[in-house]
Amino acid sequence: MKSYLGLVSEYAKVHSKKNRLTVVCIAISVMLVVAVFGMADMSVKAQINENIRQKGNYHAVIAGITDSTAGQIAGRSDVKVAGWVGMAEDTVFQGKKLRIQGGEQDIANQMNLVVSGGAYPASEREALLDRPALEQFGLSIGDTIKIALSDERKREYKITGTYNDFSSLKGTDSHGLYLSTEGIRTLPSEKRNIIIFSLKAA
């Protein structure tokens, strides 16, 4: 042995079993760390996907702006899609709570409201109604629904299409009437008019 480094090989020969155990322990530790971080990553992705499923896939919500400002936002090169969404006060139809919303079709799609039958409303007196509501109320696409709003006036809408139920509607035992942008803006009880937009991927 010409140097202290020679002790390494001698030690390895004498303690070969101990060395193998050390290597195995290190390998197991590395695998555990990888597994923990892998599970954490899966959990984060699952939470993101669930949030998108429940609330939609968009980046920002802006309230209290003019049509001109909204047009400038929509015209930006880094904006993928932008549009108006409005909400009116809830009402009751045949003893069930009815949420009233409306907006542009592109934004409705971003919020996971996809027409599963019929067509998206094109005029202010057309609307979508969730599928469970059609079944519960005995309505069909092409029928009309008459609802009373906060101004105590009744409005009649033609059902042009339907969409699948949301978990938020199921959780509150309520239904959803979705109007066109023109339809939601004509309601006197409109309480929120916002623009939602999604950015392009970098």
PDB file of C-alpha atoms in Angstrom, residues 22 69 93 104 131 147 183 185-186:
ATOM      1  CA  THR A  22     -25.296   0.696   2.128  1.00  0.00           C
ATOM      2  CA  THR A  69     -61.687  48.127 -23.277  1.00  0.00           C
ATOM      3  CA  PHE A  93     -89.166  27.532 -11.646  1.00  0.00           C
ATOM      4  CA  GLU A 104     -70.561  34.385 -25.662  1.00  0.00           C
ATOM      5  CA  ARG A 131     -80.309  18.276 -19.486  1.00  0.00           C
ATOM      6  CA  ILE A 147     -89.714  32.616 -15.821  1.00  0.00           C
ATOM      7  CA  GLY A 183     -80.281  38.089 -23.673  1.00  0.00           C
ATOM      8  CA  ARG A 185     -77.794  42.229 -21.058  1.00  0.00           C
ATOM      9  CA  THR A 186     -81.504  42.950 -21.426  1.00  0.00           C
TER      10      THR A 186
END
